[in-house]
CSV table of C-alpha atoms in Angstrom, one decimal:
chain,number,residue,atom,x,y,z
G,86,MET,CA,-65.8,45.1,-72.5
G,87,ARG,CA,-63.9,46.4,-75.4
G,88,ASP,CA,-60.9,44.3,-76.4
G,89,ILE,CA,-57.8,46.5,-76.9
G,90,THR,CA,-55.5,43.7,-78.0
G,91,ASN,CA,-52.4,45.3,-79.4
G,92,THR,CA,-49.7,44.9,-82.0
G,93,PRO,CA,-46.2,43.8,-81.0
G,94,ILE,CA,-43.9,46.8,-82.0
G,95,LYS,CA,-41.2,44.8,-83.7
G,96,GLU,CA,-43.4,42.5,-85.8
G,97,LYS,CA,-46.1,44.4,-87.7
G,98,MET,CA,-46.1,48.1,-87.1
G,99,LYS,CA,-43.3,50.6,-87.1
G,100,LEU,CA,-43.4,53.6,-84.8
G,101,THR,CA,-43.2,56.7,-87.0
G,102,GLU,CA,-44.2,60.3,-86.4
G,103,GLN,CA,-47.5,59.6,-88.2
G,104,VAL,CA,-48.2,56.7,-85.9
G,105,ILE,CA,-47.2,58.7,-82.8
G,106,LYS,CA,-49.5,61.5,-83.8
G,107,SER,CA,-52.4,59.1,-84.2
G,108,PHE,CA,-52.5,57.9,-80.6
G,109,ARG,CA,-55.9,58.3,-78.9
G,110,ALA,CA,-57.2,57.3,-75.5
G,111,ALA,CA,-58.7,53.8,-75.8
G,112,LYS,CA,-59.6,53.2,-72.1
G,113,THR,CA,-59.8,55.4,-69.0
G,114,PHE,CA,-59.8,53.8,-65.5
G,115,ARG,CA,-61.1,55.6,-62.5
G,116,GLU,CA,-60.4,53.1,-59.7
G,117,ASN,CA,-58.2,55.5,-57.7
G,118,THR,CA,-59.4,58.2,-55.4
G,119,MET,CA,-56.0,60.0,-55.2
G,120,ARG,CA,-53.0,60.6,-57.4
G,121,ILE,CA,-51.4,57.6,-59.1
G,122,ASN,CA,-47.7,58.1,-58.1
G,123,SER,CA,-46.0,55.5,-60.3
G,124,LEU,CA,-46.6,52.8,-62.9
G,125,ASP,CA,-44.5,50.0,-64.5
G,126,PHE,CA,-45.1,47.6,-67.4
G,127,SER,CA,-44.1,44.0,-67.0
G,128,VAL,CA,-41.1,42.9,-69.1
G,129,GLN,CA,-43.4,40.9,-71.4
G,130,GLY,CA,-45.7,44.0,-71.7
G,131,ASP,CA,-48.8,42.0,-70.9
G,132,THR,CA,-49.6,43.7,-67.6
G,133,LEU,CA,-49.1,47.1,-66.0
G,134,ILE,CA,-48.8,47.8,-62.2
G,135,SER,CA,-49.6,51.1,-60.5
G,136,SER,CA,-49.3,52.5,-57.1
G,137,SER,CA,-51.3,55.4,-55.7
G,138,ASP,CA,-51.4,57.9,-52.8
G,139,ASP,CA,-54.7,56.2,-51.8
G,140,GLU,CA,-52.4,53.3,-50.8
G,141,SER,CA,-53.7,50.9,-53.4
G,142,ILE,CA,-51.9,48.8,-56.0
G,143,PHE,CA,-53.7,47.9,-59.3
G,144,ILE,CA,-52.6,45.4,-61.9
G,145,TYR,CA,-54.1,45.9,-65.4
G,146,ASP,CA,-54.3,43.4,-68.3
G,147,CYS,CA,-52.9,45.3,-71.2
G,148,GLN,CA,-54.4,43.1,-73.9
G,149,SER,CA,-58.0,43.1,-72.7
G,150,GLY,CA,-57.8,46.6,-71.2
G,151,THR,CA,-59.2,45.6,-67.8
G,152,PRO,CA,-58.2,45.8,-64.2
G,153,LYS,CA,-56.9,42.4,-63.2
G,154,LYS,CA,-56.2,42.7,-59.5
G,155,SER,CA,-56.2,45.2,-56.7
G,156,LEU,CA,-54.1,45.2,-53.5
G,157,ASN,CA,-53.8,47.5,-50.6
G,158,SER,CA,-50.8,48.7,-48.6
G,159,LYS,CA,-52.6,50.7,-45.8
G,160,LYS,CA,-50.0,50.1,-43.1
G,161,TYR,CA,-46.9,51.4,-45.0
G,162,GLY,CA,-48.3,53.3,-48.0
G,163,VAL,CA,-46.9,52.7,-51.5
G,164,ASP,CA,-44.9,54.6,-54.0
G,165,LEU,CA,-42.3,53.9,-56.8
G,166,ILE,CA,-43.7,50.5,-57.5
G,167,HIS,CA,-41.7,48.3,-59.9
G,168,TYR,CA,-42.1,44.7,-61.1
G,169,THR,CA,-39.1,42.4,-60.4
G,170,HIS,CA,-38.1,39.9,-63.1
G,171,ALA,CA,-41.0,37.7,-61.9
G,172,SER,CA,-44.4,39.3,-62.8
G,173,ASN,CA,-45.9,38.0,-59.5
G,174,THR,CA,-43.5,40.1,-57.3
G,175,ALA,CA,-42.8,43.8,-57.0
G,176,ILE,CA,-40.7,46.2,-55.0
G,177,HIS,CA,-42.0,49.6,-53.7
G,178,SER,CA,-41.0,52.4,-51.3
G,179,SER,CA,-43.0,53.3,-48.2
G,180,THR,CA,-44.8,56.5,-47.4
G,181,LYS,CA,-45.3,56.0,-43.7
G,182,VAL,CA,-44.0,54.1,-40.6
G,183,ASP,CA,-40.5,54.2,-42.0
G,184,ASP,CA,-38.5,54.6,-45.2
G,185,SER,CA,-37.9,50.9,-45.9
G,186,ILE,CA,-38.2,49.4,-49.4
G,187,ARG,CA,-40.5,46.4,-49.5
G,188,TYR,CA,-40.5,43.2,-51.6
G,189,LEU,CA,-44.1,42.1,-52.2
G,190,SER,CA,-45.6,38.9,-53.4
G,191,LEU,CA,-48.5,40.0,-55.6
G,192,HIS,CA,-50.0,36.5,-55.5
G,193,ASP,CA,-51.0,36.6,-51.8
G,194,ASN,CA,-50.2,40.2,-50.9
G,195,LYS,CA,-47.5,39.3,-48.4
G,196,TYR,CA,-44.1,40.8,-47.9
G,197,ILE,CA,-41.1,38.6,-48.7
G,198,ARG,CA,-38.4,41.0,-47.4
G,199,TYR,CA,-37.8,44.5,-46.2
G,200,TYR,CA,-34.7,46.6,-47.0
G,201,THR,CA,-33.8,49.1,-44.3
G,202,GLY,CA,-31.1,51.7,-44.2
G,203,HIS,CA,-32.5,54.9,-45.7
G,204,GLU,CA,-33.3,57.5,-43.1
G,205,LYS,CA,-35.5,59.8,-45.2
G,206,LYS,CA,-38.0,59.4,-48.0
G,207,VAL,CA,-36.9,57.2,-50.9
G,208,VAL,CA,-37.4,59.2,-54.2
G,209,THR,CA,-35.6,56.9,-56.7
G,210,LEU,CA,-36.1,53.2,-57.2
G,211,CYS,CA,-35.2,51.0,-60.2
G,212,MET,CA,-34.6,47.3,-61.0
G,213,SER,CA,-31.6,46.0,-62.9
G,214,PRO,CA,-32.8,44.9,-66.4
G,215,VAL,CA,-30.8,41.6,-66.1
G,216,ASP,CA,-30.7,40.3,-62.5
G,217,ASP,CA,-32.0,40.8,-59.0
G,218,LYS,CA,-30.1,44.0,-58.2
G,219,PHE,CA,-31.8,47.3,-57.7
G,220,LEU,CA,-30.9,50.9,-56.9
G,221,SER,CA,-32.6,53.3,-54.4
G,222,GLY,CA,-32.0,57.0,-53.8
G,223,SER,CA,-33.2,58.9,-50.8
G,224,LEU,CA,-33.5,62.5,-49.5
G,225,ASP,CA,-30.9,61.3,-46.9
G,226,GLN,CA,-28.5,62.0,-49.8
G,227,THR,CA,-27.5,58.4,-50.4
G,228,ILE,CA,-27.9,56.0,-53.2
G,229,ARG,CA,-27.9,52.3,-52.3
G,230,LEU,CA,-27.3,49.2,-54.3
G,231,TRP,CA,-29.2,46.1,-53.2
G,232,ASP,CA,-29.8,42.5,-54.2
G,233,LEU,CA,-33.4,41.2,-53.8
G,234,ARG,CA,-32.1,38.1,-52.1
G,235,HIS,CA,-30.4,40.0,-49.2
G,236,SER,CA,-31.8,42.5,-46.8
G,237,VAL,CA,-28.4,44.2,-46.3
G,238,CYS,CA,-27.3,46.6,-49.1
G,239,LEU,CA,-24.3,45.9,-51.3
G,240,GLY,CA,-23.0,49.4,-51.2
G,241,VAL,CA,-23.8,53.1,-50.3
G,242,MET,CA,-22.9,56.2,-52.1
G,243,HIS,CA,-23.1,59.6,-50.3
G,244,LEU,CA,-24.1,62.2,-52.9
G,245,PRO,CA,-25.3,65.8,-52.6
G,246,GLY,CA,-28.6,67.0,-53.9
G,247,PHE,CA,-31.8,65.1,-55.0
G,248,PRO,CA,-30.6,61.6,-55.8
G,249,VAL,CA,-31.4,60.2,-59.3
G,250,ALA,CA,-29.9,56.9,-60.7
G,251,ASN,CA,-30.6,54.1,-63.1
G,252,PHE,CA,-29.1,51.1,-64.8
G,253,ASP,CA,-28.0,51.0,-68.4
G,254,PRO,CA,-30.0,48.5,-70.6
G,255,GLU,CA,-27.4,45.8,-70.3
G,256,GLY,CA,-27.2,46.0,-66.5
G,257,LEU,CA,-23.4,46.5,-66.6
G,258,ILE,CA,-23.2,50.0,-65.4
G,259,PHE,CA,-25.4,52.6,-63.6
G,260,ALA,CA,-25.5,56.3,-63.7
G,261,ALA,CA,-26.0,58.6,-60.8
G,262,GLY,CA,-27.0,62.3,-61.1
G,263,ILE,CA,-25.2,64.5,-58.5
G,264,ASN,CA,-26.3,68.0,-57.4
G,265,SER,CA,-28.3,68.4,-60.6
G,266,ASP,CA,-25.2,69.2,-62.6
G,267,THR,CA,-23.0,66.0,-62.8
G,268,ILE,CA,-23.6,62.5,-64.1
G,269,LYS,CA,-21.3,59.8,-62.7
G,270,LEU,CA,-21.0,56.4,-64.3
G,271,TYR,CA,-20.2,53.3,-62.2
G,272,ASP,CA,-19.2,49.8,-63.2
G,273,LEU,CA,-21.4,47.4,-61.2
G,274,ARG,CA,-18.5,45.0,-60.8
G,275,SER,CA,-16.3,47.6,-59.2
G,276,PHE,CA,-18.6,50.5,-58.1
G,277,ASP,CA,-16.7,50.7,-54.7
G,278,LYS,CA,-13.7,52.1,-56.6
G,279,GLY,CA,-15.7,55.1,-57.6
G,280,PRO,CA,-17.0,56.3,-61.0
G,281,PHE,CA,-15.1,55.5,-64.2
G,282,SER,CA,-16.6,58.6,-65.9
G,283,ASN,CA,-17.9,62.0,-64.9
G,284,PHE,CA,-20.0,64.3,-67.1
G,285,LYS,CA,-20.4,67.9,-66.0
G,286,ILE,CA,-23.6,69.3,-67.5
G,287,GLU,CA,-23.3,73.0,-68.0
G,288,LYS,CA,-26.2,74.9,-66.6
G,289,GLU,CA,-28.1,77.5,-68.6
G,290,ALA,CA,-29.7,80.5,-67.0
G,291,ARG,CA,-33.1,78.8,-67.0
G,292,ASP,CA,-31.7,75.8,-65.2
G,293,MET,CA,-30.6,77.6,-62.1
G,294,ASN,CA,-33.7,77.0,-59.9
G,295,ILE,CA,-34.6,73.5,-61.0
G,296,GLU,CA,-33.6,70.1,-59.7
G,297,TRP,CA,-33.0,66.8,-61.6
G,298,THR,CA,-35.8,64.4,-60.5
G,299,GLY,CA,-35.3,61.4,-62.8
G,300,LEU,CA,-32.7,59.7,-65.0
G,301,LYS,CA,-33.2,57.0,-67.6
G,302,PHE,CA,-31.0,55.3,-70.2
G,303,SER,CA,-32.6,54.9,-73.7
G,304,PRO,CA,-33.3,51.2,-74.6
G,305,ASP,CA,-30.5,51.3,-77.1
G,306,GLY,CA,-28.1,52.6,-74.4
G,307,LYS,CA,-27.0,55.7,-76.5
G,308,TYR,CA,-28.8,58.4,-74.5
G,309,ILE,CA,-29.5,59.5,-70.9
G,310,LEU,CA,-32.8,61.3,-70.3
G,311,ILE,CA,-32.9,63.8,-67.3
G,312,SER,CA,-36.3,64.8,-66.0
G,313,THR,CA,-36.5,68.0,-63.9
G,314,SER,CA,-38.7,69.8,-61.4
G,315,GLY,CA,-39.1,72.5,-64.1
G,316,SER,CA,-40.6,72.6,-67.6
G,317,MET,CA,-37.6,71.1,-69.3
G,318,ILE,CA,-36.1,67.6,-70.0
G,319,LYS,CA,-32.4,67.1,-71.1
G,320,LEU,CA,-31.2,64.5,-73.5
G,321,VAL,CA,-27.5,63.6,-72.9
G,322,ASP,CA,-25.1,61.6,-75.0
G,323,ALA,CA,-24.4,58.5,-72.8
G,324,PHE,CA,-20.8,58.1,-74.1
G,325,HIS,CA,-19.6,61.7,-74.2
G,326,GLY,CA,-21.8,63.5,-71.8
G,327,ASN,CA,-22.8,66.4,-74.0
G,328,VAL,CA,-26.4,67.7,-74.0
G,329,LEU,CA,-27.9,66.9,-77.4
G,330,HIS,CA,-31.3,68.5,-76.9
G,331,THR,CA,-33.3,70.3,-74.3
G,332,PHE,CA,-37.0,69.5,-74.6
G,333,THR,CA,-39.4,72.2,-73.5
G,334,GLY,CA,-43.0,73.5,-74.1
G,335,HIS,CA,-44.8,71.3,-71.6
G,336,SER,CA,-45.9,72.9,-68.3
G,337,ASN,CA,-44.9,72.0,-64.8
G,338,ILE,CA,-46.7,74.7,-62.7
G,339,LYS,CA,-46.2,73.0,-59.3
G,340,ASN,CA,-42.5,72.1,-60.0
G,341,ILE,CA,-43.0,68.4,-59.2
G,342,PRO,CA,-41.3,65.4,-60.7
G,343,LEU,CA,-42.8,64.7,-64.0
G,344,GLU,CA,-41.8,61.3,-65.5
G,345,ALA,CA,-40.3,61.4,-69.0
G,346,SER,CA,-39.8,58.1,-71.0
G,347,PHE,CA,-38.4,56.8,-74.2
G,348,THR,CA,-40.4,54.7,-76.7
G,349,PRO,CA,-38.9,51.2,-77.0
G,350,ASP,CA,-37.1,52.0,-80.3
G,351,SER,CA,-35.4,55.0,-78.6
G,352,GLN,CA,-36.8,57.3,-81.3
G,353,PHE,CA,-39.2,59.4,-79.2
G,354,VAL,CA,-39.4,61.0,-75.7
G,355,LEU,CA,-42.8,61.3,-73.9
G,356,SER,CA,-43.8,63.5,-71.0
G,357,GLY,CA,-46.9,64.6,-69.2
G,358,SER,CA,-47.8,68.1,-68.4
G,359,SER,CA,-49.7,70.3,-65.9
G,360,ASP,CA,-52.3,71.0,-68.6
G,361,GLY,CA,-53.2,67.3,-68.9
G,362,LYS,CA,-51.6,66.9,-72.3
G,363,ILE,CA,-49.0,64.5,-73.6
G,364,HIS,CA,-45.9,66.0,-75.3
G,365,ILE,CA,-43.7,64.0,-77.6
G,366,TRP,CA,-40.3,64.9,-79.1
G,367,SER,CA,-38.0,63.4,-81.7
G,368,VAL,CA,-34.7,62.1,-80.2
G,369,GLU,CA,-32.8,62.5,-83.4
G,370,LYS,CA,-34.0,66.0,-84.4
G,371,GLY,CA,-35.0,67.4,-81.0
G,372,ASN,CA,-38.3,68.9,-82.3
G,373,LYS,CA,-41.7,68.4,-80.8
G,374,VAL,CA,-43.7,66.0,-83.0
G,375,ALA,CA,-47.0,65.9,-81.2
G,376,VAL,CA,-49.1,67.3,-78.4
G,377,ILE,CA,-51.9,65.0,-77.6
G,378,ASN,CA,-55.1,66.1,-75.8
G,379,SER,CA,-56.3,63.7,-73.1
G,380,GLU,CA,-59.1,63.2,-70.6
G,381,HIS,CA,-56.7,63.8,-67.7
G,382,THR,CA,-58.1,66.5,-65.4
G,383,GLU,CA,-54.9,66.8,-63.3
G,384,THR,CA,-51.2,66.9,-64.0
G,385,ILE,CA,-50.0,63.8,-65.9
G,386,GLN,CA,-47.1,62.8,-63.6
G,387,SER,CA,-46.4,59.3,-64.9
G,388,ILE,CA,-46.2,58.1,-68.5
G,389,GLN,CA,-44.6,55.1,-70.2
G,390,PHE,CA,-44.7,53.2,-73.5
G,391,ASN,CA,-45.3,49.5,-73.4
G,392,PRO,CA,-42.0,47.6,-74.1
G,393,LYS,CA,-43.6,45.0,-76.3
G,394,PHE,CA,-46.9,46.3,-77.6
G,395,MET,CA,-48.1,49.4,-79.5
G,396,MET,CA,-49.6,51.2,-76.6
G,397,MET,CA,-48.8,53.6,-73.9
G,398,ALA,CA,-50.2,54.5,-70.4
G,399,SER,CA,-50.4,57.8,-68.6
G,400,ALA,CA,-51.7,58.6,-65.1
G,401,CYS,CA,-52.9,61.4,-62.9
G,402,HIS,CA,-55.8,60.4,-60.6
G,403,GLN,CA,-56.9,58.3,-63.6
G,404,MET,CA,-55.1,55.7,-65.6
G,405,VAL,CA,-55.4,56.0,-69.4
G,406,PHE,CA,-54.4,53.4,-72.0
G,407,TRP,CA,-53.5,54.8,-75.5
G,408,LEU,CA,-53.6,53.1,-78.9
G,409,PRO,CA,-52.8,54.3,-82.4
G,410,HIS,CA,-55.7,55.0,-84.7
G,411,MET,CA,-54.4,54.8,-88.2
G,412,GLU,CA,-56.6,55.2,-91.3
G,413,GLU,CA,-57.0,52.0,-93.2
């Protein structure tokens, strides 16, 4: 088996446009029979976890480039999987029986706790970067704040539209996207008092029929990235709320949620596309720096860059690991 041991980003190799353009598929995994619906790197970057519509969970070793473990969630289904701060536990949403969130021990494939309250499908789920809190958003038009240690939620926000939310990198505030046109910022210590800031995002003509489907802060906390059900991604100033860039050129034929992600240095934005290609833009300039062909035969719905190593992962029905190939 080919070793794909990688280079820590901050130590030896700087992520430049030239490096980004050099990324090539290093390994393709075909363990899944249906769409991979989410993926998440561990904080240390040494493993990757994925969930699929075939109700399986896979854990991959990022340094050897091999599947490490597989689990099944046949009873409840599995979506939106995320590591907690311990790499031997994860949370995920359910796709059948009910709309609970489940806290899973990956060591023995047993559930530690259930979190009930949502009355429709959970479409947003994210862990705090600093502690055991997590956010969930549901088609019941609520966003809930939880603590892993308690099955009762800490708070509920009733919000119109498709719910999107996420924590800032310091875990002090969270942002919620409302009605696909407003970002509200909440202080975690006093979220029950309402938002401390509101950003109204002016819609362009091409925005009218699309919904926001995801929201992420950049690792440096300066930007907010908004994914949509259309062929556009918005980059927003996290302090002033103005749209800095609108990234386009990728296709989203089925108008489904396509994940967009930052690189760890906050310099580039990545997205998949209906044509199975990876599109990469510059955060500073707003221009597209690369379109990378892939072996994906379906829409790339999930894509993330490893937080510690010079690699990225993308997924349709297949999982692909990517590495830079620089000329010596």
